[in-house]
Structures are given as structure tokens and as C-alpha cells.
PDB file of C-alpha atoms in Angstrom:
ATOM      1  CA  MET P 145      -8.056  35.690  25.628  1.00  0.00           C
ATOM      2  CA  PRO P 146      -8.804  39.209  24.359  1.00  0.00           C
ATOM      3  CA  GLY P 147      -7.240  41.942  26.398  1.00  0.00           C
ATOM      4  CA  LYS P 148      -4.439  39.764  27.706  1.00  0.00           C
ATOM      5  CA  HIS P 149      -0.949  39.310  26.391  1.00  0.00           C
ATOM      6  CA  GLN P 150       0.818  35.972  26.116  1.00  0.00           C
ATOM      7  CA  HIS P 151       4.552  35.464  25.980  1.00  0.00           C
ATOM      8  CA  PHE P 152       5.822  32.529  23.877  1.00  0.00           C
ATOM      9  CA  GLN P 153       9.073  30.881  24.742  1.00  0.00           C
ATOM     10  CA  GLU P 154      11.278  29.372  22.070  1.00  0.00           C
ATOM     11  CA  PRO P 155      10.547  25.697  22.933  1.00  0.00           C
ATOM     12  CA  GLU P 156       6.809  26.378  22.594  1.00  0.00           C
ATOM     13  CA  VAL P 157       7.247  27.919  19.165  1.00  0.00           C
ATOM     14  CA  GLY P 158       9.499  25.067  18.062  1.00  0.00           C
ATOM     15  CA  CYS P 159       6.851  22.567  19.133  1.00  0.00           C
ATOM     16  CA  CYS P 160       4.184  24.416  17.146  1.00  0.00           C
ATOM     17  CA  GLY P 161       6.469  24.415  14.133  1.00  0.00           C
ATOM     18  CA  LYS P 162       6.839  20.664  14.337  1.00  0.00           C
ATOM     19  CA  TYR P 163       3.073  20.265  14.435  1.00  0.00           C
ATOM     20  CA  PHE P 164       2.718  22.493  11.379  1.00  0.00           C
ATOM     21  CA  LEU P 165       5.289  20.484   9.458  1.00  0.00           C
ATOM     22  CA  PHE P 166       3.737  17.183  10.553  1.00  0.00           C
ATOM     23  CA  GLY P 167       0.277  18.330   9.463  1.00  0.00           C
ATOM     24  CA  PHE P 168       1.667  19.603   6.175  1.00  0.00           C
ATOM     25  CA  ASN P 169       3.275  16.240   5.378  1.00  0.00           C
ATOM     26  CA  ILE P 170       0.116  14.288   6.228  1.00  0.00           C
ATOM     27  CA  VAL P 171      -2.193  16.484   4.130  1.00  0.00           C
ATOM     28  CA  PHE P 172       0.249  16.655   1.219  1.00  0.00           C
ATOM     29  CA  TRP P 173       0.754  12.904   0.953  1.00  0.00           C
ATOM     30  CA  PHE P 174      -2.959  12.310   1.460  1.00  0.00           C
ATOM     31  CA  SER P 175      -3.714  14.467  -1.579  1.00  0.00           C
ATOM     32  CA  VAL P 176      -1.001  12.684  -3.575  1.00  0.00           C
ATOM     33  CA  PHE P 177      -2.456   9.303  -2.577  1.00  0.00           C
ATOM     34  CA  LEU P 178      -5.964  10.339  -3.639  1.00  0.00           C
ATOM     35  CA  GLY P 179      -4.611  11.652  -6.928  1.00  0.00           C
ATOM     36  CA  LEU P 180      -2.831   8.380  -7.663  1.00  0.00           C
ATOM     37  CA  ILE P 181      -5.963   6.370  -6.905  1.00  0.00           C
ATOM     38  CA  PHE P 182      -8.053   8.631  -9.149  1.00  0.00           C
ATOM     39  CA  PHE P 183      -5.683   8.325 -12.112  1.00  0.00           C
ATOM     40  CA  LEU P 184      -5.379   4.553 -11.598  1.00  0.00           C
ATOM     41  CA  GLU P 185      -9.165   4.241 -11.700  1.00  0.00           C
ATOM     42  CA  LEU P 186      -9.290   6.428 -14.814  1.00  0.00           C
ATOM     43  CA  ALA P 187      -6.580   4.364 -16.513  1.00  0.00           C
ATOM     44  CA  THR P 188      -8.334   1.124 -15.526  1.00  0.00           C
ATOM     45  CA  GLY P 189     -11.595   2.329 -17.064  1.00  0.00           C
ATOM     46  CA  ILE P 190      -9.891   3.291 -20.325  1.00  0.00           C
ATOM     47  CA  LEU P 191      -7.967   0.003 -20.517  1.00  0.00           C
ATOM     48  CA  ALA P 192     -11.121  -1.978 -19.723  1.00  0.00           C
ATOM     49  CA  PHE P 193     -12.881  -0.299 -22.661  1.00  0.00           C
ATOM     50  CA  VAL P 194      -9.962  -0.805 -25.051  1.00  0.00           C
ATOM     51  CA  PHE P 195      -9.230  -4.416 -24.063  1.00  0.00           C
ATOM     52  CA  LYS P 196     -12.800  -5.544 -23.366  1.00  0.00           C
ATOM     53  CA  ASP P 197     -12.386  -8.724 -25.465  1.00  0.00           C
ATOM     54  CA  TRP P 198      -9.322  -9.729 -23.434  1.00  0.00           C
ATOM     55  CA  ILE P 199     -11.195  -9.043 -20.210  1.00  0.00           C
ATOM     56  CA  ARG P 200     -14.097 -11.205 -21.416  1.00  0.00           C
ATOM     57  CA  ASP P 201     -11.685 -14.072 -22.128  1.00  0.00           C
ATOM     58  CA  GLN P 202     -10.089 -13.684 -18.702  1.00  0.00           C
ATOM     59  CA  LEU P 203     -13.517 -13.707 -17.064  1.00  0.00           C
ATOM     60  CA  ASN P 204     -14.377 -16.906 -18.938  1.00  0.00           C
ATOM     61  CA  LEU P 205     -11.134 -18.468 -17.756  1.00  0.00           C
ATOM     62  CA  PHE P 206     -11.743 -17.331 -14.172  1.00  0.00           C
ATOM     63  CA  ILE P 207     -15.254 -18.786 -14.052  1.00  0.00           C
ATOM     64  CA  ASN P 208     -14.167 -22.074 -15.643  1.00  0.00           C
ATOM     65  CA  ASN P 209     -11.353 -22.464 -13.116  1.00  0.00           C
ATOM     66  CA  ASN P 210     -13.880 -21.970 -10.345  1.00  0.00           C
ATOM     67  CA  VAL P 211     -16.227 -24.468 -11.975  1.00  0.00           C
ATOM     68  CA  LYS P 212     -13.458 -27.060 -11.752  1.00  0.00           C
ATOM     69  CA  ALA P 213     -13.082 -26.456  -8.013  1.00  0.00           C
ATOM     70  CA  TYR P 214     -16.814 -26.194  -7.286  1.00  0.00           C
ATOM     71  CA  ARG P 215     -16.914 -29.043  -4.754  1.00  0.00           C
ATOM     72  CA  ASP P 216     -13.488 -28.323  -3.253  1.00  0.00           C
ATOM     73  CA  ASP P 217     -14.341 -25.118  -1.377  1.00  0.00           C
ATOM     74  CA  ILE P 218     -17.706 -24.485   0.289  1.00  0.00           C
ATOM     75  CA  ASP P 219     -17.256 -20.692   0.120  1.00  0.00           C
ATOM     76  CA  LEU P 220     -16.476 -20.852  -3.587  1.00  0.00           C
ATOM     77  CA  GLN P 221     -19.450 -23.146  -4.082  1.00  0.00           C
ATOM     78  CA  ASN P 222     -21.771 -20.672  -2.370  1.00  0.00           C
ATOM     79  CA  LEU P 223     -20.342 -17.821  -4.458  1.00  0.00           C
ATOM     80  CA  ILE P 224     -20.953 -19.660  -7.741  1.00  0.00           C
ATOM     81  CA  ASP P 225     -24.463 -20.641  -6.671  1.00  0.00           C
ATOM     82  CA  PHE P 226     -25.243 -17.030  -5.763  1.00  0.00           C
ATOM     83  CA  ALA P 227     -23.931 -15.715  -9.120  1.00  0.00           C
ATOM     84  CA  GLN P 228     -25.843 -18.302 -11.159  1.00  0.00           C
ATOM     85  CA  GLU P 229     -29.065 -17.646  -9.279  1.00  0.00           C
ATOM     86  CA  TYR P 230     -28.700 -13.850  -9.361  1.00  0.00           C
ATOM     87  CA  TRP P 231     -27.908 -13.595 -13.082  1.00  0.00           C
ATOM     88  CA  SER P 232     -30.057 -16.608 -14.115  1.00  0.00           C
ATOM     89  CA  CYS P 233     -27.128 -18.292 -15.817  1.00  0.00           C
ATOM     90  CA  CYS P 234     -25.202 -21.547 -15.868  1.00  0.00           C
ATOM     91  CA  GLY P 235     -21.457 -21.882 -16.416  1.00  0.00           C
ATOM     92  CA  ALA P 236     -19.269 -19.308 -18.140  1.00  0.00           C
ATOM     93  CA  ARG P 237     -20.705 -19.723 -21.646  1.00  0.00           C
ATOM     94  CA  GLY P 238     -23.382 -22.318 -20.951  1.00  0.00           C
ATOM     95  CA  PRO P 239     -24.307 -25.524 -19.082  1.00  0.00           C
ATOM     96  CA  ASN P 240     -21.733 -27.613 -20.948  1.00  0.00           C
ATOM     97  CA  ASP P 241     -18.963 -25.793 -19.091  1.00  0.00           C
ATOM     98  CA  TRP P 242     -19.782 -28.109 -16.181  1.00  0.00           C
ATOM     99  CA  ASN P 243     -18.043 -30.886 -18.100  1.00  0.00           C
ATOM    100  CA  LEU P 244     -14.888 -29.337 -16.623  1.00  0.00           C
ATOM    101  CA  ASN P 245     -15.916 -30.523 -13.164  1.00  0.00           C
ATOM    102  CA  ILE P 246     -15.093 -34.147 -12.263  1.00  0.00           C
ATOM    103  CA  TYR P 247     -18.469 -34.645 -10.586  1.00  0.00           C
ATOM    104  CA  PHE P 248     -20.640 -33.228 -13.390  1.00  0.00           C
ATOM    105  CA  ASN P 249     -18.806 -34.300 -16.567  1.00  0.00           C
ATOM    106  CA  CYS P 250     -20.506 -36.707 -18.959  1.00  0.00           C
ATOM    107  CA  THR P 251     -17.666 -39.202 -19.442  1.00  0.00           C
ATOM    108  CA  ASP P 252     -18.512 -42.879 -19.119  1.00  0.00           C
ATOM    109  CA  LEU P 253     -15.879 -43.286 -16.407  1.00  0.00           C
ATOM    110  CA  ASN P 254     -17.614 -40.790 -14.109  1.00  0.00           C
ATOM    111  CA  PRO P 255     -19.306 -42.777 -11.289  1.00  0.00           C
ATOM    112  CA  SER P 256     -20.905 -39.686  -9.690  1.00  0.00           C
ATOM    113  CA  ARG P 257     -24.675 -39.445  -9.411  1.00  0.00           C
ATOM    114  CA  GLU P 258     -24.309 -35.855 -10.636  1.00  0.00           C
ATOM    115  CA  ARG P 259     -22.928 -37.082 -13.977  1.00  0.00           C
ATOM    116  CA  CYS P 260     -24.261 -35.033 -16.931  1.00  0.00           C
ATOM    117  CA  GLY P 261     -25.960 -32.701 -14.503  1.00  0.00           C
ATOM    118  CA  VAL P 262     -25.575 -29.153 -13.229  1.00  0.00           C
ATOM    119  CA  PRO P 263     -25.771 -27.549  -9.766  1.00  0.00           C
ATOM    120  CA  PHE P 264     -29.212 -26.699  -8.430  1.00  0.00           C
ATOM    121  CA  SER P 265     -28.410 -22.982  -8.874  1.00  0.00           C
ATOM    122  CA  CYS P 266     -28.712 -23.483 -12.653  1.00  0.00           C
ATOM    123  CA  CYS P 267     -32.309 -24.670 -12.344  1.00  0.00           C
ATOM    124  CA  VAL P 268     -35.325 -22.550 -13.232  1.00  0.00           C
ATOM    125  CA  ARG P 269     -37.102 -22.091  -9.930  1.00  0.00           C
ATOM    126  CA  ASP P 270     -40.782 -22.912  -9.661  1.00  0.00           C
ATOM    127  CA  PRO P 271     -42.467 -20.139  -7.625  1.00  0.00           C
ATOM    128  CA  ALA P 272     -44.944 -22.694  -6.275  1.00  0.00           C
ATOM    129  CA  GLU P 273     -42.156 -24.743  -4.655  1.00  0.00           C
ATOM    130  CA  ASP P 274     -41.662 -24.029  -0.968  1.00  0.00           C
ATOM    131  CA  VAL P 275     -38.730 -26.419  -0.549  1.00  0.00           C
ATOM    132  CA  LEU P 276     -35.605 -26.089  -2.690  1.00  0.00           C
ATOM    133  CA  ASN P 277     -34.972 -29.151  -4.846  1.00  0.00           C
ATOM    134  CA  THR P 278     -31.204 -29.613  -4.807  1.00  0.00           C
ATOM    135  CA  GLN P 279     -31.441 -32.541  -7.261  1.00  0.00           C
ATOM    136  CA  CYS P 280     -33.221 -30.614  -9.999  1.00  0.00           C
ATOM    137  CA  GLY P 281     -30.096 -30.557 -12.174  1.00  0.00           C
ATOM    138  CA  TYR P 282     -29.453 -34.314 -12.213  1.00  0.00           C
ATOM    139  CA  ASP P 283     -29.114 -35.820 -15.737  1.00  0.00           C
ATOM    140  CA  VAL P 284     -30.452 -32.612 -17.270  1.00  0.00           C
ATOM    141  CA  ARG P 285     -27.705 -32.386 -19.899  1.00  0.00           C
ATOM    142  CA  LEU P 286     -28.733 -35.755 -21.296  1.00  0.00           C
ATOM    143  CA  LYS P 287     -31.772 -33.988 -22.706  1.00  0.00           C
ATOM    144  CA  LEU P 288     -31.902 -32.008 -25.944  1.00  0.00           C
ATOM    145  CA  GLU P 289     -31.085 -28.322 -25.709  1.00  0.00           C
ATOM    146  CA  LEU P 290     -34.681 -27.248 -26.274  1.00  0.00           C
ATOM    147  CA  GLU P 291     -35.827 -29.545 -23.492  1.00  0.00           C
ATOM    148  CA  GLN P 292     -33.151 -28.167 -21.171  1.00  0.00           C
ATOM    149  CA  GLN P 293     -34.545 -24.627 -21.445  1.00  0.00           C
ATOM    150  CA  GLY P 294     -37.606 -25.586 -19.436  1.00  0.00           C
ATOM    151  CA  SER P 295     -35.495 -26.967 -16.567  1.00  0.00           C
ATOM    152  CA  ILE P 296     -32.293 -24.922 -16.368  1.00  0.00           C
ATOM    153  CA  HIS P 297     -30.858 -21.600 -17.453  1.00  0.00           C
ATOM    154  CA  THR P 298     -28.971 -22.131 -20.702  1.00  0.00           C
ATOM    155  CA  LYS P 299     -27.256 -18.749 -20.969  1.00  0.00           C
ATOM    156  CA  GLY P 300     -23.678 -18.260 -19.755  1.00  0.00           C
ATOM    157  CA  CYS P 301     -22.812 -16.039 -16.816  1.00  0.00           C
ATOM    158  CA  VAL P 302     -20.368 -13.900 -18.820  1.00  0.00           C
ATOM    159  CA  GLY P 303     -23.073 -12.878 -21.297  1.00  0.00           C
ATOM    160  CA  GLN P 304     -25.595 -12.319 -18.513  1.00  0.00           C
ATOM    161  CA  PHE P 305     -23.125 -10.187 -16.591  1.00  0.00           C
ATOM    162  CA  GLU P 306     -22.516  -8.027 -19.676  1.00  0.00           C
ATOM    163  CA  LYS P 307     -26.270  -7.703 -20.171  1.00  0.00           C
ATOM    164  CA  TRP P 308     -26.673  -6.698 -16.517  1.00  0.00           C
ATOM    165  CA  LEU P 309     -24.031  -3.981 -16.954  1.00  0.00           C
ATOM    166  CA  GLN P 310     -25.805  -2.631 -20.030  1.00  0.00           C
ATOM    167  CA  ASP P 311     -29.201  -2.639 -18.315  1.00  0.00           C
ATOM    168  CA  ASN P 312     -27.786  -0.866 -15.259  1.00  0.00           C
ATOM    169  CA  LEU P 313     -25.297   1.345 -17.092  1.00  0.00           C
ATOM    170  CA  ILE P 314     -26.679   4.592 -15.653  1.00  0.00           C
ATOM    171  CA  VAL P 315     -26.537   3.281 -12.080  1.00  0.00           C
ATOM    172  CA  VAL P 316     -23.031   1.826 -12.502  1.00  0.00           C
ATOM    173  CA  ALA P 317     -21.756   4.994 -14.205  1.00  0.00           C
ATOM    174  CA  GLY P 318     -23.388   7.125 -11.500  1.00  0.00           C
ATOM    175  CA  VAL P 319     -21.633   5.181  -8.748  1.00  0.00           C
ATOM    176  CA  PHE P 320     -18.224   5.572 -10.414  1.00  0.00           C
ATOM    177  CA  VAL P 321     -18.797   9.268 -11.149  1.00  0.00           C
ATOM    178  CA  GLY P 322     -19.887   9.830  -7.538  1.00  0.00           C
ATOM    179  CA  ILE P 323     -16.745   8.134  -6.225  1.00  0.00           C
ATOM    180  CA  ALA P 324     -14.599  10.172  -8.630  1.00  0.00           C
ATOM    181  CA  LEU P 325     -16.235  13.437  -7.513  1.00  0.00           C
ATOM    182  CA  LEU P 326     -15.642  12.592  -3.862  1.00  0.00           C
ATOM    183  CA  GLN P 327     -11.985  11.914  -4.621  1.00  0.00           C
ATOM    184  CA  ILE P 328     -11.640  15.158  -6.584  1.00  0.00           C
ATOM    185  CA  PHE P 329     -13.282  17.052  -3.713  1.00  0.00           C
ATOM    186  CA  GLY P 330     -10.857  15.432  -1.275  1.00  0.00           C
ATOM    187  CA  ILE P 331      -7.892  16.374  -3.468  1.00  0.00           C
ATOM    188  CA  CYS P 332      -9.051  20.001  -3.751  1.00  0.00           C
ATOM    189  CA  LEU P 333      -9.677  20.238  -0.017  1.00  0.00           C
ATOM    190  CA  ALA P 334      -6.272  18.736   0.773  1.00  0.00           C
ATOM    191  CA  GLN P 335      -4.533  21.098  -1.641  1.00  0.00           C
ATOM    192  CA  ASN P 336      -6.342  24.025  -0.048  1.00  0.00           C
ATOM    193  CA  LEU P 337      -5.074  22.959   3.367  1.00  0.00           C
ATOM    194  CA  VAL P 338      -1.574  22.527   1.939  1.00  0.00           C
ATOM    195  CA  SER P 339      -1.703  26.098   0.602  1.00  0.00           C
ATOM    196  CA  ASP P 340      -2.819  27.413   4.000  1.00  0.00           C
ATOM    197  CA  ILE P 341      -0.050  25.531   5.784  1.00  0.00           C
ATOM    198  CA  LYS P 342       2.489  26.830   3.268  1.00  0.00           C
ATOM    199  CA  ALA P 343       1.299  30.382   3.934  1.00  0.00           C
ATOM    200  CA  VAL P 344       1.821  29.936   7.677  1.00  0.00           C
ATOM    201  CA  LYS P 345       5.139  28.210   7.071  1.00  0.00           C
ATOM    202  CA  ALA P 346       6.320  31.108   4.888  1.00  0.00           C
ATOM    203  CA  ASN P 347       5.793  33.514   7.807  1.00  0.00           C
ATOM    204  CA  TRP P 348       7.430  31.188  10.315  1.00  0.00           C
ATOM    205  CA  TRP P 349      10.901  32.675   9.664  1.00  0.00           C
ATOM    206  CA  CYS P 350      10.129  35.445  12.192  1.00  0.00           C
ATOM    207  CA  ARG P 351       9.567  33.737  15.567  1.00  0.00           C
ATOM    208  CA  PRO P 352       8.094  35.608  18.540  1.00  0.00           C
ATOM    209  CA  VAL P 353      11.255  35.331  20.542  1.00  0.00           C
ATOM    210  CA  VAL P 354      12.958  38.345  22.057  1.00  0.00           C
ATOM    211  CA  LYS P 355      16.412  37.761  20.609  1.00  0.00           C
ATOM    212  CA  ASN P 356      15.088  37.311  17.068  1.00  0.00           C
ATOM    213  CA  CYS P 357      12.905  40.360  17.305  1.00  0.00           C
ATOM    214  CA  LYS P 358      15.866  42.476  18.389  1.00  0.00           C
ATOM    215  CA  LEU P 359      17.729  41.344  15.305  1.00  0.00           C
ATOM    216  CA  ARG P 360      14.889  42.108  12.861  1.00  0.00           C
ATOM    217  CA  GLY P 361      12.909  44.774  14.645  1.00  0.00           C
ATOM    218  CA  SER P 362      10.080  44.284  17.108  1.00  0.00           C
ATOM    219  CA  SER P 363       7.537  46.223  15.049  1.00  0.00           C
ATOM    220  CA  HIS P 364       8.041  43.984  12.034  1.00  0.00           C
ATOM    221  CA  CYS P 365       7.898  40.825  14.107  1.00  0.00           C
ATOM    222  CA  GLY P 366       4.795  42.081  15.839  1.00  0.00           C
ATOM    223  CA  SER P 367       2.956  42.378  12.503  1.00  0.00           C
ATOM    224  CA  VAL P 368       4.020  38.866  11.527  1.00  0.00           C
ATOM    225  CA  GLY P 369       2.980  37.461  14.927  1.00  0.00           C
ATOM    226  CA  SER P 370      -0.415  39.124  14.607  1.00  0.00           C
ATOM    227  CA  ALA P 371      -0.867  37.543  11.173  1.00  0.00           C
ATOM    228  CA  MET P 372       0.131  34.134  12.489  1.00  0.00           C
ATOM    229  CA  PHE P 373      -1.800  34.030  15.749  1.00  0.00           C
ATOM    230  CA  GLY P 374      -4.546  36.610  15.284  1.00  0.00           C
ATOM    231  CA  SER P 375      -6.910  34.107  13.624  1.00  0.00           C
ATOM    232  CA  ALA P 376      -6.741  31.953  16.740  1.00  0.00           C
ATOM    233  CA  GLY P 377      -7.960  34.826  18.957  1.00  0.00           C
ATOM    234  CA  MET P 378      -4.564  35.339  20.670  1.00  0.00           C
ATOM    235  CA  GLN P 379      -2.608  38.525  21.102  1.00  0.00           C
ATOM    236  CA  VAL P 380       1.154  38.348  21.142  1.00  0.00           C
ATOM    237  CA  GLN P 381       3.341  40.957  22.822  1.00  0.00           C
ATOM    238  CA  PHE P 382       6.916  41.395  21.641  1.00  0.00           C
ATOM    239  CA  PRO P 383       9.054  43.240  24.123  1.00  0.00           C
ATOM    240  CA  GLY P 384      11.396  45.806  22.725  1.00  0.00           C
TER     241      GLY P 384
END
């Protein structure tokens, strides 16, 4: 409070020092963590551009592995159906990728009713249909390719995903740039706080304790105390 003097005992000052050091460590490592994430994202973007063919092959492999397990996991099944409906695609490279699944392959030994078919999510939806036909993909791959185009999507999901990225490049780039700017702002803010804490820490050598002030001079310690605690609206009195 203005107009009043407060006396600080040594344990109180030591406690404040611990809080300063604790806050310094948190802010410092937070800025380091943000910096690492930013550079990892930057490196990932550069590597993705350089090794885009390898990434495309890995995406093909990932989708085909999921095609094999389509009926084994209901969550995976829903995910594949969502992707094929959203991107209007079928399989990784095309409908024939569903030969990898034991229920949809066209081998003569396959007793499944879904033999030579595709999931309903590959079908071209008729806007006039109110009820979803889950059997629309049955036997569709027994037809010629031109005949298939009227019933199912014949483009692969990898190609459609790349096309979606190209069509929405500005939006995707804007999202990544926005995230990067937020991280850079966080790093700058954290470094600014680190600098402020370092400035306070540099003045912490002169504590407002009577015995220390007698050793260094009360007038000098009084100026340091004012610099340290004046911003908080406190006045510190150092007895001579």
C-alpha cells in the first residue's frame, strides 16, 4: 500500500526467489518445447515435399492393409466408408483393390455373396433414393469398366485425396501458416517472459535483509529493492 512500509524477512524473500526460479524454468522449457514442435513441423513439411512419391506408396499400402481388414473392425469399416463417400472413391487405386479382401475377392473359391463386389460406400448415390441401398455394390466388378462407372466410383482414394489437397491448397496452407504463427507468437512471448525473469534474477543478489544491507550499504540495497518491488506497488524500507 502506498505510504506504508513493509519489512521482508529472509524466509519470505527466499520463498519469492523459489517462485521466480520455478516460473523461469516453466517458461523457458515451454518456449523450448514450442520451438522443437515448430522445427519438427517444418522438417516434416520439407520431407513430405521431397519424398512425396514414397509417401504416396505408403498411403497406398496403408489403405490396402485396411481394405484387407474391412470386416474385422467396425470402427475401421466406418472410417473406410466415410473416406470413400467423402472423396467419391473406391479402394486405394481403384475398385479392384477390393480383391485383397476375402469377402469381396473374385476367386472361384469365395463363397461370399459379396464376391466380385464392393462396399456400398463405393456406389454412386441416387439423390432420389431415401433409403440407403447397402447391396448396391454386389457383383458390380463382373461388369465392364465402362458399365461400372454408372454404378460405382472408379477412381482411387489416393488420387482423390491428392486432388482434394490441390483444390483446397489455400485453405490447407492457411491452416498450417496460422498454426505456425501462433507457435512463433508463443515462443516470442515466452522468451520475453524469460528475459524479464532473468532481469529480476540478476538483481536478486541484493536481498532486502538487514544483515546483507549492512554489508553492501543500505542506500544501494534500497535502490535495488525499489527496482524489484516498485512495479508491484510496494515500498520497501531498509533500516540502516
